[in-house]
mmCIF file of C-alpha atoms in Angstrom:
data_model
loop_
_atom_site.group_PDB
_atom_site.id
_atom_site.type_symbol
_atom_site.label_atom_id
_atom_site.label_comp_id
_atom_site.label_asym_id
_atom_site.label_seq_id
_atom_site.Cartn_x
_atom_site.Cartn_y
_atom_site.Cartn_z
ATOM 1 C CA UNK A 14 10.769 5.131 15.838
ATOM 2 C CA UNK A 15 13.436 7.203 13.557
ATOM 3 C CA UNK A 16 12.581 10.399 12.856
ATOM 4 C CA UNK A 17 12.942 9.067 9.189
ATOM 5 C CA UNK A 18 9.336 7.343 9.350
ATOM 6 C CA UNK A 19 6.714 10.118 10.999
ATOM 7 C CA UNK A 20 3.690 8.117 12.223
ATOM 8 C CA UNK A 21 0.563 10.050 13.402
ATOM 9 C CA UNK A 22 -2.865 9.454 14.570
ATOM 10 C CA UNK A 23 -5.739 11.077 12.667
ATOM 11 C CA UNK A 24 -8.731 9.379 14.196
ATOM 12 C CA UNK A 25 -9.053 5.963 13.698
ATOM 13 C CA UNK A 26 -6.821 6.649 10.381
ATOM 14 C CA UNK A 27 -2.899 6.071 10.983
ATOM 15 C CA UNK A 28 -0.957 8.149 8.867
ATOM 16 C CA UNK A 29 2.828 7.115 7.579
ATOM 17 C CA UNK A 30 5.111 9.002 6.111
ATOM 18 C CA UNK A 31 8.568 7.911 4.694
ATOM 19 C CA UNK A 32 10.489 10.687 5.683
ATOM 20 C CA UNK A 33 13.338 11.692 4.017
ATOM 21 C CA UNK A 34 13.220 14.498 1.825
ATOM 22 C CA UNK A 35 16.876 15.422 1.236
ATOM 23 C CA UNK A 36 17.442 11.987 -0.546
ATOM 24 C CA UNK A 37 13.998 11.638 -2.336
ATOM 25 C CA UNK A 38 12.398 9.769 0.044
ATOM 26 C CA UNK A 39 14.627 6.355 -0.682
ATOM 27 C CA UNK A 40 14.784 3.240 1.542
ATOM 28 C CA UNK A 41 17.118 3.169 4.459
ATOM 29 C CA UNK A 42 17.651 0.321 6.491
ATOM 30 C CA UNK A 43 16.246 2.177 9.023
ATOM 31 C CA UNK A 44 12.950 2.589 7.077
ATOM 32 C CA UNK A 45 12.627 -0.613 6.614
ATOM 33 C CA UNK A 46 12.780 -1.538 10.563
ATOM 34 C CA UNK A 47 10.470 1.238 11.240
ATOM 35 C CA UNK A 48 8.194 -0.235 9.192
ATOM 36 C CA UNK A 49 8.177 -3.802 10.131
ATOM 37 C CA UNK A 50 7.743 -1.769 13.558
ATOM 38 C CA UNK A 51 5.070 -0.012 12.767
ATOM 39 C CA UNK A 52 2.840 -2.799 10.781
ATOM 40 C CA UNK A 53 3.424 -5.476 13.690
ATOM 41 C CA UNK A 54 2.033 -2.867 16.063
ATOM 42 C CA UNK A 55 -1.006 -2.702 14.563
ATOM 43 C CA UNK A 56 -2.031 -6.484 15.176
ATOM 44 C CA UNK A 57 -2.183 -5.652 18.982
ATOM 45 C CA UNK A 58 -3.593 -2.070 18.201
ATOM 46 C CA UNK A 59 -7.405 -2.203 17.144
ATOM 47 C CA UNK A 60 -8.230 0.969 17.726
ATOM 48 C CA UNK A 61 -6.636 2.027 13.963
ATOM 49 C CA UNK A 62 -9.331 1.319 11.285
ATOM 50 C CA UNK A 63 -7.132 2.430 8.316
ATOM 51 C CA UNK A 64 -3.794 3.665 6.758
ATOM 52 C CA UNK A 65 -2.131 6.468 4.578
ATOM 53 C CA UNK A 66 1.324 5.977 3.727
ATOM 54 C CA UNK A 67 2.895 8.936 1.726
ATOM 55 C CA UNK A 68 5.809 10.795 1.397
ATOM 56 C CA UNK A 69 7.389 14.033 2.690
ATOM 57 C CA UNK A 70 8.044 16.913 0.517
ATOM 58 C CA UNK A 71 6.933 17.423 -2.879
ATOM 59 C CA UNK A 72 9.438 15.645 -4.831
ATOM 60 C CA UNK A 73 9.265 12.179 -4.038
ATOM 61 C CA UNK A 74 6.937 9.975 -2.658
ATOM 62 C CA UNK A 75 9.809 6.740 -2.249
ATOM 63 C CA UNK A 76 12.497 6.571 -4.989
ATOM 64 C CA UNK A 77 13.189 2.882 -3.498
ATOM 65 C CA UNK A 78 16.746 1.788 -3.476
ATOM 66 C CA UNK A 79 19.266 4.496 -1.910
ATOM 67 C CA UNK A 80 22.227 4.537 -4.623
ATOM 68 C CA UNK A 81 24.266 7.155 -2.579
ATOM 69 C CA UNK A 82 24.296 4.515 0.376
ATOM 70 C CA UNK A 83 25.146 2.029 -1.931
ATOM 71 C CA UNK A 84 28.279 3.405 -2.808
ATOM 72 C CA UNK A 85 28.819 4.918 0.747
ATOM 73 C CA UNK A 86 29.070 1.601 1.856
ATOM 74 C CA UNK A 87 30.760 0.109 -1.325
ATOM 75 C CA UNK A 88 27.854 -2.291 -2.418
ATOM 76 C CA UNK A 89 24.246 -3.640 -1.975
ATOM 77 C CA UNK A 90 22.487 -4.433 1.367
ATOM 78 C CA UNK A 91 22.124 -7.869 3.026
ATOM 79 C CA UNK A 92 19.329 -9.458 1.727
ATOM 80 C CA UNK A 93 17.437 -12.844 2.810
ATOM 81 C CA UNK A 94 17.277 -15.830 0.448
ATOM 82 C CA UNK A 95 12.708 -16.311 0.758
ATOM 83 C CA UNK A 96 11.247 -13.251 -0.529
ATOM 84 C CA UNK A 97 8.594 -13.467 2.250
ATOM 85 C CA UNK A 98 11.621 -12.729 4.741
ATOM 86 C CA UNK A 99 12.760 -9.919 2.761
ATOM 87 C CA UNK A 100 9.291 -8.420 1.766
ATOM 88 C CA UNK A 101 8.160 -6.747 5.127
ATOM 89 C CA UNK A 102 7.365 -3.218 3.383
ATOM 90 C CA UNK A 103 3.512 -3.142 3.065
ATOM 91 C CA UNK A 104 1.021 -3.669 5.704
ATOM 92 C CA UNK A 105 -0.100 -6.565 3.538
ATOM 93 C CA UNK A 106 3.085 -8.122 3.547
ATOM 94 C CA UNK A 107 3.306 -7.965 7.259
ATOM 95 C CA UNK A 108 -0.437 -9.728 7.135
ATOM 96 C CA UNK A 109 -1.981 -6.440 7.950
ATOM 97 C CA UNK A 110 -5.467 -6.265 6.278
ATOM 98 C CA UNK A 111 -6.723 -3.026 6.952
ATOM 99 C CA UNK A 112 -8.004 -0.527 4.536
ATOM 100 C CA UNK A 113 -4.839 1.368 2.842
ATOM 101 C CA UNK A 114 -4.439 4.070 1.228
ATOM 102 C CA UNK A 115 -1.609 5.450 -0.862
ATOM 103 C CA UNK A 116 -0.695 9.094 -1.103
ATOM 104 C CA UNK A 117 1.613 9.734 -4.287
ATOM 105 C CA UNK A 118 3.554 12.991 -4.499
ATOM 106 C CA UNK A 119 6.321 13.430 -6.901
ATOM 107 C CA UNK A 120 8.282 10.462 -8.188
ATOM 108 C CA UNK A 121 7.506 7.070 -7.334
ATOM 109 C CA UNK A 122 10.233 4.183 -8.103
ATOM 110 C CA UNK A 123 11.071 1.092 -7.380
ATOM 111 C CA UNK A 124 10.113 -0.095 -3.539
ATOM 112 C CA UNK A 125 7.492 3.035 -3.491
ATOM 113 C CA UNK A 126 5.519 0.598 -6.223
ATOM 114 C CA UNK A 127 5.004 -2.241 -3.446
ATOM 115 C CA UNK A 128 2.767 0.145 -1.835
ATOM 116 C CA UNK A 129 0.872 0.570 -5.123
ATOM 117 C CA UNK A 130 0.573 -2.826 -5.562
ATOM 118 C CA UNK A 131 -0.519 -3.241 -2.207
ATOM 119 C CA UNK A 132 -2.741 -1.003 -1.596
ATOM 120 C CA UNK A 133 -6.561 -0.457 -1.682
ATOM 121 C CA UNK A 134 -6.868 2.783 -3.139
ATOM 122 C CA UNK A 135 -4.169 4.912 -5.083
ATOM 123 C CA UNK A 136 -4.360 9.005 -4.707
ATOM 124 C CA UNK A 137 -1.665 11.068 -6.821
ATOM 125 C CA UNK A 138 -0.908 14.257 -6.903
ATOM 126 C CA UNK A 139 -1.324 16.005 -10.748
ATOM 127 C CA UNK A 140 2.721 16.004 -10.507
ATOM 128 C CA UNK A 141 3.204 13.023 -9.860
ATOM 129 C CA UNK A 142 5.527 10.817 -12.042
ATOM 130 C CA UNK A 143 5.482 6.916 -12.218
ATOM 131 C CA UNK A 144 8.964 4.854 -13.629
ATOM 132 C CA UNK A 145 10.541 1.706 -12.763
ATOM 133 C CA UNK A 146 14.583 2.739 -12.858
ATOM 134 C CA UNK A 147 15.834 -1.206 -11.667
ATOM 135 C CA UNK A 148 17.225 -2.117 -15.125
ATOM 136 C CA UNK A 149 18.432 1.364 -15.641
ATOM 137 C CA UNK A 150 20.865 1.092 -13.135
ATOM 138 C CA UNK A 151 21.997 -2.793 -13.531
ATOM 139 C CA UNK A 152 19.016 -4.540 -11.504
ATOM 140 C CA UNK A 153 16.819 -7.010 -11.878
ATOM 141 C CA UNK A 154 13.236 -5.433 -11.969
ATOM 142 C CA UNK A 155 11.061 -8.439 -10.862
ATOM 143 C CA UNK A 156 8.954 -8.005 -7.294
ATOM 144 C CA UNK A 157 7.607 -4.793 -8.677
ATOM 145 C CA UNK A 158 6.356 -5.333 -11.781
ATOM 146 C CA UNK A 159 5.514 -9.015 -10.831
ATOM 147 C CA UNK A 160 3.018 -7.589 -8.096
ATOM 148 C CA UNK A 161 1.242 -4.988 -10.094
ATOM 149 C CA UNK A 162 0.488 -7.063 -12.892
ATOM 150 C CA UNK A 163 -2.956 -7.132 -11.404
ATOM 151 C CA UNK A 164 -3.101 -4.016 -11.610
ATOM 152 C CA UNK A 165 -2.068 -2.928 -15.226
ATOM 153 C CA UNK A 166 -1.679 -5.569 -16.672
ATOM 154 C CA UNK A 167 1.698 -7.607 -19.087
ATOM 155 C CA UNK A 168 1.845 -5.069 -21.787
ATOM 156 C CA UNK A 169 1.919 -1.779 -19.322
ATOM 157 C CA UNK A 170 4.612 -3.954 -16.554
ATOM 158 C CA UNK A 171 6.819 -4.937 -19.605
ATOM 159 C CA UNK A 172 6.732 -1.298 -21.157
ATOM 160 C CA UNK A 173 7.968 0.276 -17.352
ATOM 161 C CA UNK A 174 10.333 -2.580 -17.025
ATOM 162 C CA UNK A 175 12.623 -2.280 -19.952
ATOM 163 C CA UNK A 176 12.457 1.374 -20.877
ATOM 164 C CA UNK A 177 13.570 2.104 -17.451
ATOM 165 C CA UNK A 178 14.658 5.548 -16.560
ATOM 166 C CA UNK A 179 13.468 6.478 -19.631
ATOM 167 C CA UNK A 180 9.801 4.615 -19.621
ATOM 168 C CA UNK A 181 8.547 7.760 -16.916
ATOM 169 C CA UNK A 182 4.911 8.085 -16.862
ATOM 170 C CA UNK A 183 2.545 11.058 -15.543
ATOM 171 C CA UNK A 184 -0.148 10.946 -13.676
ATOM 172 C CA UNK A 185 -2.860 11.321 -16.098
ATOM 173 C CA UNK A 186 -1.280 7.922 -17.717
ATOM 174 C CA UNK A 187 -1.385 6.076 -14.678
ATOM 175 C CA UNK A 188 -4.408 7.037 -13.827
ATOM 176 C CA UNK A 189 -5.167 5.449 -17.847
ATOM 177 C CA UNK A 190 -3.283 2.308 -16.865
ATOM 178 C CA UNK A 191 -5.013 2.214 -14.120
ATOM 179 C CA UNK A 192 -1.404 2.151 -11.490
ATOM 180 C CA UNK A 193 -3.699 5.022 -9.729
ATOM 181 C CA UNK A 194 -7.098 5.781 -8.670
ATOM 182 C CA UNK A 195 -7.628 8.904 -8.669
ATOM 183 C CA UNK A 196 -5.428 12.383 -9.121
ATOM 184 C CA UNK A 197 -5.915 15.561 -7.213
ATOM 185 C CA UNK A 198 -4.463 18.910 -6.836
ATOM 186 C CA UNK A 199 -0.965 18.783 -4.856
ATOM 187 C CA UNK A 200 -2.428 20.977 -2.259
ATOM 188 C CA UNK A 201 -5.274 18.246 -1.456
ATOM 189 C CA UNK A 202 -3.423 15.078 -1.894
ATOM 190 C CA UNK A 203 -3.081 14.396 1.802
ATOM 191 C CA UNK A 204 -6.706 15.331 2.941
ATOM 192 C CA UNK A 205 -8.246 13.698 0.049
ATOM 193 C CA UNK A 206 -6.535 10.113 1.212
ATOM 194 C CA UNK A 207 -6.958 10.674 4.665
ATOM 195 C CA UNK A 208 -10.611 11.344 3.800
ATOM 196 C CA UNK A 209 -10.925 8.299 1.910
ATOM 197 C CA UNK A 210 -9.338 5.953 4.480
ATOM 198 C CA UNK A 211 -12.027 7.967 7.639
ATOM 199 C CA UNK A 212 -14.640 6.188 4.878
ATOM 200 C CA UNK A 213 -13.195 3.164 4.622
ATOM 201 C CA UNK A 214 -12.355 3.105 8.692
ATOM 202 C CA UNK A 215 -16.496 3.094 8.978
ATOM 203 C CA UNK A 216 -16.577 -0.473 7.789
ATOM 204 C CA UNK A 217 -16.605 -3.541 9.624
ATOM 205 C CA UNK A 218 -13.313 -4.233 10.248
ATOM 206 C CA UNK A 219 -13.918 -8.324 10.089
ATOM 207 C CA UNK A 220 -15.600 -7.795 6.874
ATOM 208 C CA UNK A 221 -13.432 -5.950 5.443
ATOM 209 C CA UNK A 222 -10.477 -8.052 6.015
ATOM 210 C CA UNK A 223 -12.025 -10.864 5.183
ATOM 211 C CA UNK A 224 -13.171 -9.251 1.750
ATOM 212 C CA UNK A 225 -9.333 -8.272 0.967
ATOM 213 C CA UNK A 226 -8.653 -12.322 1.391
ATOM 214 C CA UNK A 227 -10.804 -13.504 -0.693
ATOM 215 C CA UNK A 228 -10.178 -10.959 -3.509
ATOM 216 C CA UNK A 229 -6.479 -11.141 -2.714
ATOM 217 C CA UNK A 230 -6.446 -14.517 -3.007
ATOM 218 C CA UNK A 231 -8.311 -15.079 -6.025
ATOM 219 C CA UNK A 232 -5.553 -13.891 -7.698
ATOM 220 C CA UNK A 233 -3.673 -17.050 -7.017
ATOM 221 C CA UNK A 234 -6.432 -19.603 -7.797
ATOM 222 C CA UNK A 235 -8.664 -20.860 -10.562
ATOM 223 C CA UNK A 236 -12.114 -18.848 -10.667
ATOM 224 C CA UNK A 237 -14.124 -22.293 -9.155
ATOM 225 C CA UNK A 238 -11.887 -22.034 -6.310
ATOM 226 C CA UNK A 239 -11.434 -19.002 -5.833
ATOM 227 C CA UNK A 240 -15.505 -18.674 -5.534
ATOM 228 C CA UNK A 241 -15.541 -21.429 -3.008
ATOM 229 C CA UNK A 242 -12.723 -19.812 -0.923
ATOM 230 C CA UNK A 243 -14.763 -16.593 -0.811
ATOM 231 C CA UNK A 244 -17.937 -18.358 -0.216
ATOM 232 C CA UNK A 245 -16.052 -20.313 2.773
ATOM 233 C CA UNK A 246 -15.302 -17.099 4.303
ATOM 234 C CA UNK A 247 -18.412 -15.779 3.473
ATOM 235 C CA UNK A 248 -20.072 -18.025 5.773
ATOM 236 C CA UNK A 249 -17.456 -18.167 8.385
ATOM 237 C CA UNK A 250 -18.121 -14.250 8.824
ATOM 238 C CA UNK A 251 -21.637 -15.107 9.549
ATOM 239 C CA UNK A 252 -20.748 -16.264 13.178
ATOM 240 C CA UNK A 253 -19.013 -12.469 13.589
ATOM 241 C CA UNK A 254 -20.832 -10.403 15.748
ATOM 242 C CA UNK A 255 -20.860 -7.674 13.151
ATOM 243 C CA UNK A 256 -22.642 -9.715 11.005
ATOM 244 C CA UNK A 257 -25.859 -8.965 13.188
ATOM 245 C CA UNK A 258 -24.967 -5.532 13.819
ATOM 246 C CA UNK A 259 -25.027 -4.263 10.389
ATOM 247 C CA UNK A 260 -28.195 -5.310 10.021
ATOM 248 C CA UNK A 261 -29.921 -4.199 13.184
ATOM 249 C CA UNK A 262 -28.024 -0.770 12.795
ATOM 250 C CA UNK A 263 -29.140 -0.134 9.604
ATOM 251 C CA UNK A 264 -32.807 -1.346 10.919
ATOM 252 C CA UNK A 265 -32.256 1.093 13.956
ATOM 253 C CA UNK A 266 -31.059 3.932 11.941
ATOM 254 C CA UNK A 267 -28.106 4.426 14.279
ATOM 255 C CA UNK A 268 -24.404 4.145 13.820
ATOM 256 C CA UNK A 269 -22.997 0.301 14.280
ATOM 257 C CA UNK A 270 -20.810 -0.774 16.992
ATOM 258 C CA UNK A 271 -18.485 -3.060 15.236
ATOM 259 C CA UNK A 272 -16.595 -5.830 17.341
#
């Protein structure tokens, strides 16, 4: 691991952090291998029950593309031709399922929006700043806005898309839009998230990921089916041994023991 991705254990909670401060937290190739990395690792790691992924410093939490690098190296980056290749950002692109949490401080642009979209729950900071700069500085602003639709919704995607650099939003308005959760002081930003993935980390982790499927994939199916695909997993969980043990640990008044 680079020293421009710090990864840390809190507990059961893993905490990321794209770290690179002097250049607003943008994407290096390097970040993105670190966190390919770090996602795969988790498949053979159970012990981690959740995630926080934030930012270093107080400026940025990920300004996406690097635009000095760009003309460092006198144009754009490799990039593969299926957008499942080339999307390898998020723990949910990497078919990780567990709880995430997203820590916004400062700006957040372009790639710093596929965590948003990605994740579970969305703490800013009350400085934190929201725009999507891709048409602003002749790209083509489609993964981004395509994958929070859910989220806000055509009208609010359309509005950051084509104002661009100049469509920047503050925290109270995404909290209004609903691109964020919930907004805290600066000073509490990471020990509110890390607090709310330790809560989420309590869970069953087999429930839990099979909860994120079925709402996640409802978003890609008509309501019938996507009531039958939930129910389907419904009673597949059944056969979980955690299935039994919330029960009886609630019964028990003890703590469960999840598989």
């Amino acid at each position: 691991m680079s020293d421009e991705l710090r990864v840390e254990r809190r507990g059961a909670v893993l905490v990321v952090t794209i770290n690179r401060p002097e250049r607003m937290n943008s994407m290096s190739q390097q970040i993105y291998d670190d966190l390919l990395d770090t996602w795969s690792s988790l498949k053979a790691d159970r012990s981690v029950r959740a995630i926080v992924v934030t930012g270093a410093g107080d400026r940025a939490f990920c300004s996406g593309m690097d635009l000095q690098a760009v003309k460092e190296r006198g144009g754009l980056r490799p990039t593969k031709a299926d957008v499942r290749d080339e999307m390898q950002v998020t723990p949910l692109n990497c078919d990780v399922w567990l709880p995430t949490v997203v820590a916004v401080n400062g700006v957040c642009t372009g790639s710093g929006l596929h965590f948003i979209a990605d994740a579970d729950v969305v703490v800013a900071s009350s400085t934190a700043t929201f725009l999507d700069t891709h048409v602003s500085v002749g790209q083509v602003a489609a993964l981004e806005p395509i994958t929070l639709l859910p989220r806000i919704g055509l009208g609010n995607a359309l509005r950051l898309t084509v104002l661009g650099r100049h469509g920047r939003i503050s925290a109270e308005e995404a909290h209004r839009i609903f691109l964020v959760d919930e907004i805290v002081k600066p000073e509490r930003l990471l020990d509110r998230a890390v607090e709310l993935a330790e809560l989420a980390a309590t869970g069953s982790p087999a429930a839990i990921e099979s909860s994120k499927r079925a709402i996640r994939a409802s978003l890609e199916r008509p309501m019938s089916e996507a009531m039958q695909h939930g129910w389907e997993l419904l009673l597949a969980h059944r056969q979980h041994p955690d299935a039994m043990e919330g029960p009886l640990s609630f019964a028990e008044k003890r703590a469960p023991e999840w598989q």
